């Protein structure tokens, strides 16, 4: 491979800045050495391993994201990492349903199939050509394809949860999968117009306006077949069937009659902020986690959540 020729293809029309395309990035077969590994605690108490890209690599990923990936539009049923959509919009479509099932895609980022990553990269190249960032004759350039795969993956074609490109790459790879599931749901004769599908990253929800439905046999198992065909799998341990007579949640938002935050979560956060305000300081790690949760709460309880957020911002971070 002529690396100078590849660099010219990547920079001549402004897709990437030449100052970030170092020899290491162009010539290395794998860019895992350009990530920092760290762990965070999950709600379950287990640890989640994340890999954060170094500044130069992250700058290239940001260029790809802002110039090309953000220009894609996705199905209305996709609510994660797309313009005008959020946890709130994803929950809103299910408000007032008779019942719903939450499904979780197993090891979504770390085990996202290379076949779907390749599909996403092909779409990315075609979009970049359409936007004028790559010459049309480069559409089938295998070296260009391989470079973009290398740029967005780690450890032999895994997607890093710390890379800014990963969420949009999964959305691109899932386009046909989402469309297949939506068609399956719409074609269910006994439930015409009664079912709603939504996906936020690895969280899939199907709700029904009909109470008499066997979610496991009629929804979960068939959807898992569609996913398995595409080398994806559900984490059945996280599958939850919920009915109207009890609290129903979609991505942590209550959807029984209106959108709301579970009371216990709200009161727990209020107590936490109250206690922190007395102490006057907070660790950097805890600050980031609390900030993220409050920013999510603002979607649903803007006034009270903003007050808590203002208190958090006034704390000393140590």
JSON list of N, CA and C in Angstrom, two decimals, residues 192-229:
[
{"chain": "A", "resi": 192, "resn": "UNK", "atom": "N", "xyz": [-52.55, -5.54, 13.99]},
{"chain": "A", "resi": 192, "resn": "UNK", "atom": "CA", "xyz": [-52.39, -4.45, 13.02]},
{"chain": "A", "resi": 192, "resn": "UNK", "atom": "C", "xyz": [-52.53, -3.09, 13.71]},
{"chain": "A", "resi": 193, "resn": "UNK", "atom": "N", "xyz": [-51.48, -2.29, 13.65]},
{"chain": "A", "resi": 193, "resn": "UNK", "atom": "CA", "xyz": [-51.52, -0.95, 14.22]},
{"chain": "A", "resi": 193, "resn": "UNK", "atom": "C", "xyz": [-51.44, -0.89, 15.73]},
{"chain": "A", "resi": 194, "resn": "UNK", "atom": "N", "xyz": [-51.29, -2.05, 16.38]},
{"chain": "A", "resi": 194, "resn": "UNK", "atom": "CA", "xyz": [-51.32, -2.07, 17.84]},
{"chain": "A", "resi": 194, "resn": "UNK", "atom": "C", "xyz": [-49.93, -2.09, 18.47]},
{"chain": "A", "resi": 195, "resn": "UNK", "atom": "N", "xyz": [-48.90, -2.32, 17.66]},
{"chain": "A", "resi": 195, "resn": "UNK", "atom": "CA", "xyz": [-47.55, -2.49, 18.20]},
{"chain": "A", "resi": 195, "resn": "UNK", "atom": "C", "xyz": [-46.63, -1.34, 17.79]},
{"chain": "A", "resi": 196, "resn": "UNK", "atom": "N", "xyz": [-45.77, -0.94, 18.71]},
{"chain": "A", "resi": 196, "resn": "UNK", "atom": "CA", "xyz": [-44.80, 0.13, 18.45]},
{"chain": "A", "resi": 196, "resn": "UNK", "atom": "C", "xyz": [-43.41, -0.36, 18.83]},
{"chain": "A", "resi": 197, "resn": "UNK", "atom": "N", "xyz": [-42.47, -0.16, 17.92]},
{"chain": "A", "resi": 197, "resn": "UNK", "atom": "CA", "xyz": [-41.07, -0.55, 18.11]},
{"chain": "A", "resi": 197, "resn": "UNK", "atom": "C", "xyz": [-40.21, 0.69, 18.29]},
{"chain": "A", "resi": 198, "resn": "UNK", "atom": "N", "xyz": [-39.26, 0.63, 19.21]},
{"chain": "A", "resi": 198, "resn": "UNK", "atom": "CA", "xyz": [-38.26, 1.69, 19.33]},
{"chain": "A", "resi": 198, "resn": "UNK", "atom": "C", "xyz": [-36.94, 1.07, 19.75]},
{"chain": "A", "resi": 199, "resn": "UNK", "atom": "N", "xyz": [-35.86, 1.76, 19.37]},
{"chain": "A", "resi": 199, "resn": "UNK", "atom": "CA", "xyz": [-34.52, 1.31, 19.79]},
{"chain": "A", "resi": 199, "resn": "UNK", "atom": "C", "xyz": [-33.69, 2.52, 20.19]},
{"chain": "A", "resi": 200, "resn": "UNK", "atom": "N", "xyz": [-33.08, 2.42, 21.36]},
{"chain": "A", "resi": 200, "resn": "UNK", "atom": "CA", "xyz": [-32.12, 3.42, 21.82]},
{"chain": "A", "resi": 200, "resn": "UNK", "atom": "C", "xyz": [-30.81, 2.67, 22.09]},
{"chain": "A", "resi": 201, "resn": "UNK", "atom": "N", "xyz": [-29.86, 2.77, 21.14]},
{"chain": "A", "resi": 201, "resn": "UNK", "atom": "CA", "xyz": [-28.60, 2.02, 21.22]},
{"chain": "A", "resi": 201, "resn": "UNK", "atom": "C", "xyz": [-28.90, 0.52, 21.34]},
{"chain": "A", "resi": 202, "resn": "UNK", "atom": "N", "xyz": [-28.57, -0.09, 22.48]},
{"chain": "A", "resi": 202, "resn": "UNK", "atom": "CA", "xyz": [-28.77, -1.53, 22.63]},
{"chain": "A", "resi": 202, "resn": "UNK", "atom": "C", "xyz": [-30.08, -1.88, 23.33]},
{"chain": "A", "resi": 203, "resn": "UNK", "atom": "N", "xyz": [-30.92, -0.87, 23.60]},
{"chain": "A", "resi": 203, "resn": "UNK", "atom": "CA", "xyz": [-32.21, -1.09, 24.27]},
{"chain": "A", "resi": 203, "resn": "UNK", "atom": "C", "xyz": [-33.35, -1.10, 23.26]},
{"chain": "A", "resi": 204, "resn": "UNK", "atom": "N", "xyz": [-34.01, -2.24, 23.13]},
{"chain": "A", "resi": 204, "resn": "UNK", "atom": "CA", "xyz": [-35.16, -2.39, 22.23]},
{"chain": "A", "resi": 204, "resn": "UNK", "atom": "C", "xyz": [-36.43, -2.48, 23.05]},
{"chain": "A", "resi": 205, "resn": "UNK", "atom": "N", "xyz": [-37.46, -1.76, 22.64]},
{"chain": "A", "resi": 205, "resn": "UNK", "atom": "CA", "xyz": [-38.76, -1.84, 23.30]},
{"chain": "A", "resi": 205, "resn": "UNK", "atom": "C", "xyz": [-39.85, -2.06, 22.26]},
{"chain": "A", "resi": 206, "resn": "UNK", "atom": "N", "xyz": [-40.77, -2.96, 22.57]},
{"chain": "A", "resi": 206, "resn": "UNK", "atom": "CA", "xyz": [-41.98, -3.13, 21.77]},
{"chain": "A", "resi": 206, "resn": "UNK", "atom": "C", "xyz": [-43.16, -3.03, 22.73]},
{"chain": "A", "resi": 207, "resn": "UNK", "atom": "N", "xyz": [-44.07, -2.11, 22.43]},
{"chain": "A", "resi": 207, "resn": "UNK", "atom": "CA", "xyz": [-45.26, -1.95, 23.28]},
{"chain": "A", "resi": 207, "resn": "UNK", "atom": "C", "xyz": [-46.51, -2.31, 22.48]},
{"chain": "A", "resi": 208, "resn": "UNK", "atom": "N", "xyz": [-47.59, -2.60, 23.21]},
{"chain": "A", "resi": 208, "resn": "UNK", "atom": "CA", "xyz": [-48.85, -3.00, 22.58]},
{"chain": "A", "resi": 208, "resn": "UNK", "atom": "C", "xyz": [-50.02, -2.24, 23.19]},
{"chain": "A", "resi": 209, "resn": "UNK", "atom": "N", "xyz": [-50.95, -1.83, 22.31]},
{"chain": "A", "resi": 209, "resn": "UNK", "atom": "CA", "xyz": [-52.19, -1.21, 22.79]},
{"chain": "A", "resi": 209, "resn": "UNK", "atom": "C", "xyz": [-53.26, -2.27, 23.03]},
{"chain": "A", "resi": 210, "resn": "UNK", "atom": "N", "xyz": [-52.88, -3.54, 22.80]},
{"chain": "A", "resi": 210, "resn": "UNK", "atom": "CA", "xyz": [-53.76, -4.69, 23.06]},
{"chain": "A", "resi": 210, "resn": "UNK", "atom": "C", "xyz": [-53.23, -5.44, 24.26]},
{"chain": "A", "resi": 211, "resn": "UNK", "atom": "N", "xyz": [-54.07, -5.69, 25.24]},
{"chain": "A", "resi": 211, "resn": "UNK", "atom": "CA", "xyz": [-53.62, -6.33, 26.48]},
{"chain": "A", "resi": 211, "resn": "UNK", "atom": "C", "xyz": [-53.29, -7.81, 26.28]},
{"chain": "A", "resi": 212, "resn": "UNK", "atom": "N", "xyz": [-54.10, -8.49, 25.45]},
{"chain": "A", "resi": 212, "resn": "UNK", "atom": "CA", "xyz": [-53.95, -9.94, 25.28]},
{"chain": "A", "resi": 212, "resn": "UNK", "atom": "C", "xyz": [-52.87, -10.26, 24.24]},
{"chain": "A", "resi": 213, "resn": "UNK", "atom": "N", "xyz": [-51.63, -10.26, 24.67]},
{"chain": "A", "resi": 213, "resn": "UNK", "atom": "CA", "xyz": [-50.52, -10.60, 23.78]},
{"chain": "A", "resi": 213, "resn": "UNK", "atom": "C", "xyz": [-49.48, -11.36, 24.57]},
{"chain": "A", "resi": 214, "resn": "UNK", "atom": "N", "xyz": [-48.95, -12.41, 23.97]},
{"chain": "A", "resi": 214, "resn": "UNK", "atom": "CA", "xyz": [-47.87, -13.18, 24.58]},
{"chain": "A", "resi": 214, "resn": "UNK", "atom": "C", "xyz": [-46.55, -12.62, 24.05]},
{"chain": "A", "resi": 215, "resn": "UNK", "atom": "N", "xyz": [-45.98, -11.71, 24.79]},
{"chain": "A", "resi": 215, "resn": "UNK", "atom": "CA", "xyz": [-44.78, -11.02, 24.32]},
{"chain": "A", "resi": 215, "resn": "UNK", "atom": "C", "xyz": [-43.63, -11.98, 24.02]},
{"chain": "A", "resi": 216, "resn": "UNK", "atom": "N", "xyz": [-43.46, -13.00, 24.86]},
{"chain": "A", "resi": 216, "resn": "UNK", "atom": "CA", "xyz": [-42.31, -13.88, 24.69]},
{"chain": "A", "resi": 216, "resn": "UNK", "atom": "C", "xyz": [-42.38, -14.65, 23.37]},
{"chain": "A", "resi": 217, "resn": "UNK", "atom": "N", "xyz": [-43.51, -15.34, 23.12]},
{"chain": "A", "resi": 217, "resn": "UNK", "atom": "CA", "xyz": [-43.60, -16.18, 21.94]},
{"chain": "A", "resi": 217, "resn": "UNK", "atom": "C", "xyz": [-43.88, -15.40, 20.66]},
{"chain": "A", "resi": 218, "resn": "UNK", "atom": "N", "xyz": [-44.61, -14.28, 20.79]},
{"chain": "A", "resi": 218, "resn": "UNK", "atom": "CA", "xyz": [-45.03, -13.55, 19.59]},
{"chain": "A", "resi": 218, "resn": "UNK", "atom": "C", "xyz": [-44.10, -12.41, 19.21]},
{"chain": "A", "resi": 219, "resn": "UNK", "atom": "N", "xyz": [-43.31, -11.93, 20.16]},
{"chain": "A", "resi": 219, "resn": "UNK", "atom": "CA", "xyz": [-42.43, -10.79, 19.89]},
{"chain": "A", "resi": 219, "resn": "UNK", "atom": "C", "xyz": [-40.95, -11.12, 20.14]},
{"chain": "A", "resi": 220, "resn": "UNK", "atom": "N", "xyz": [-40.62, -11.55, 21.35]},
{"chain": "A", "resi": 220, "resn": "UNK", "atom": "CA", "xyz": [-39.22, -11.72, 21.73]},
{"chain": "A", "resi": 220, "resn": "UNK", "atom": "C", "xyz": [-38.52, -12.79, 20.90]},
{"chain": "A", "resi": 221, "resn": "UNK", "atom": "N", "xyz": [-39.11, -13.97, 20.83]},
{"chain": "A", "resi": 221, "resn": "UNK", "atom": "CA", "xyz": [-38.47, -15.08, 20.11]},
{"chain": "A", "resi": 221, "resn": "UNK", "atom": "C", "xyz": [-38.30, -14.75, 18.62]},
{"chain": "A", "resi": 222, "resn": "UNK", "atom": "N", "xyz": [-39.34, -14.26, 17.92]},
{"chain": "A", "resi": 222, "resn": "UNK", "atom": "CA", "xyz": [-39.15, -13.90, 16.50]},
{"chain": "A", "resi": 222, "resn": "UNK", "atom": "C", "xyz": [-38.11, -12.80, 16.29]},
{"chain": "A", "resi": 223, "resn": "UNK", "atom": "N", "xyz": [-38.09, -11.80, 17.17]},
{"chain": "A", "resi": 223, "resn": "UNK", "atom": "CA", "xyz": [-37.09, -10.73, 17.03]},
{"chain": "A", "resi": 223, "resn": "UNK", "atom": "C", "xyz": [-35.69, -11.29, 17.24]},
{"chain": "A", "resi": 224, "resn": "UNK", "atom": "N", "xyz": [-35.54, -12.20, 18.18]},
{"chain": "A", "resi": 224, "resn": "UNK", "atom": "CA", "xyz": [-34.22, -12.81, 18.40]},
{"chain": "A", "resi": 224, "resn": "UNK", "atom": "C", "xyz": [-33.76, -13.59, 17.17]},
{"chain": "A", "resi": 225, "resn": "UNK", "atom": "N", "xyz": [-34.70, -14.20, 16.46]},
{"chain": "A", "resi": 225, "resn": "UNK", "atom": "CA", "xyz": [-34.34, -14.91, 15.22]},
{"chain": "A", "resi": 225, "resn": "UNK", "atom": "C", "xyz": [-33.80, -13.92, 14.18]},
{"chain": "A", "resi": 226, "resn": "UNK", "atom": "N", "xyz": [-34.45, -12.78, 14.06]},
{"chain": "A", "resi": 226, "resn": "UNK", "atom": "CA", "xyz": [-33.99, -11.76, 13.12]},
{"chain": "A", "resi": 226, "resn": "UNK", "atom": "C", "xyz": [-32.59, -11.28, 13.51]},
{"chain": "A", "resi": 227, "resn": "UNK", "atom": "N", "xyz": [-32.39, -11.06, 14.80]},
{"chain": "A", "resi": 227, "resn": "UNK", "atom": "CA", "xyz": [-31.09, -10.61, 15.29]},
{"chain": "A", "resi": 227, "resn": "UNK", "atom": "C", "xyz": [-30.02, -11.67, 15.07]},
{"chain": "A", "resi": 228, "resn": "UNK", "atom": "N", "xyz": [-30.35, -12.92, 15.36]},
{"chain": "A", "resi": 228, "resn": "UNK", "atom": "CA", "xyz": [-29.38, -14.02, 15.20]},
{"chain": "A", "resi": 228, "resn": "UNK", "atom": "C", "xyz": [-28.94, -14.17, 13.75]},
{"chain": "A", "resi": 229, "resn": "UNK", "atom": "N", "xyz": [-29.87, -13.95, 12.84]},
{"chain": "A", "resi": 229, "resn": "UNK", "atom": "CA", "xyz": [-29.55, -14.01, 11.40]},
{"chain": "A", "resi": 229, "resn": "UNK", "atom": "C", "xyz": [-28.47, -12.97, 11.06]}
]
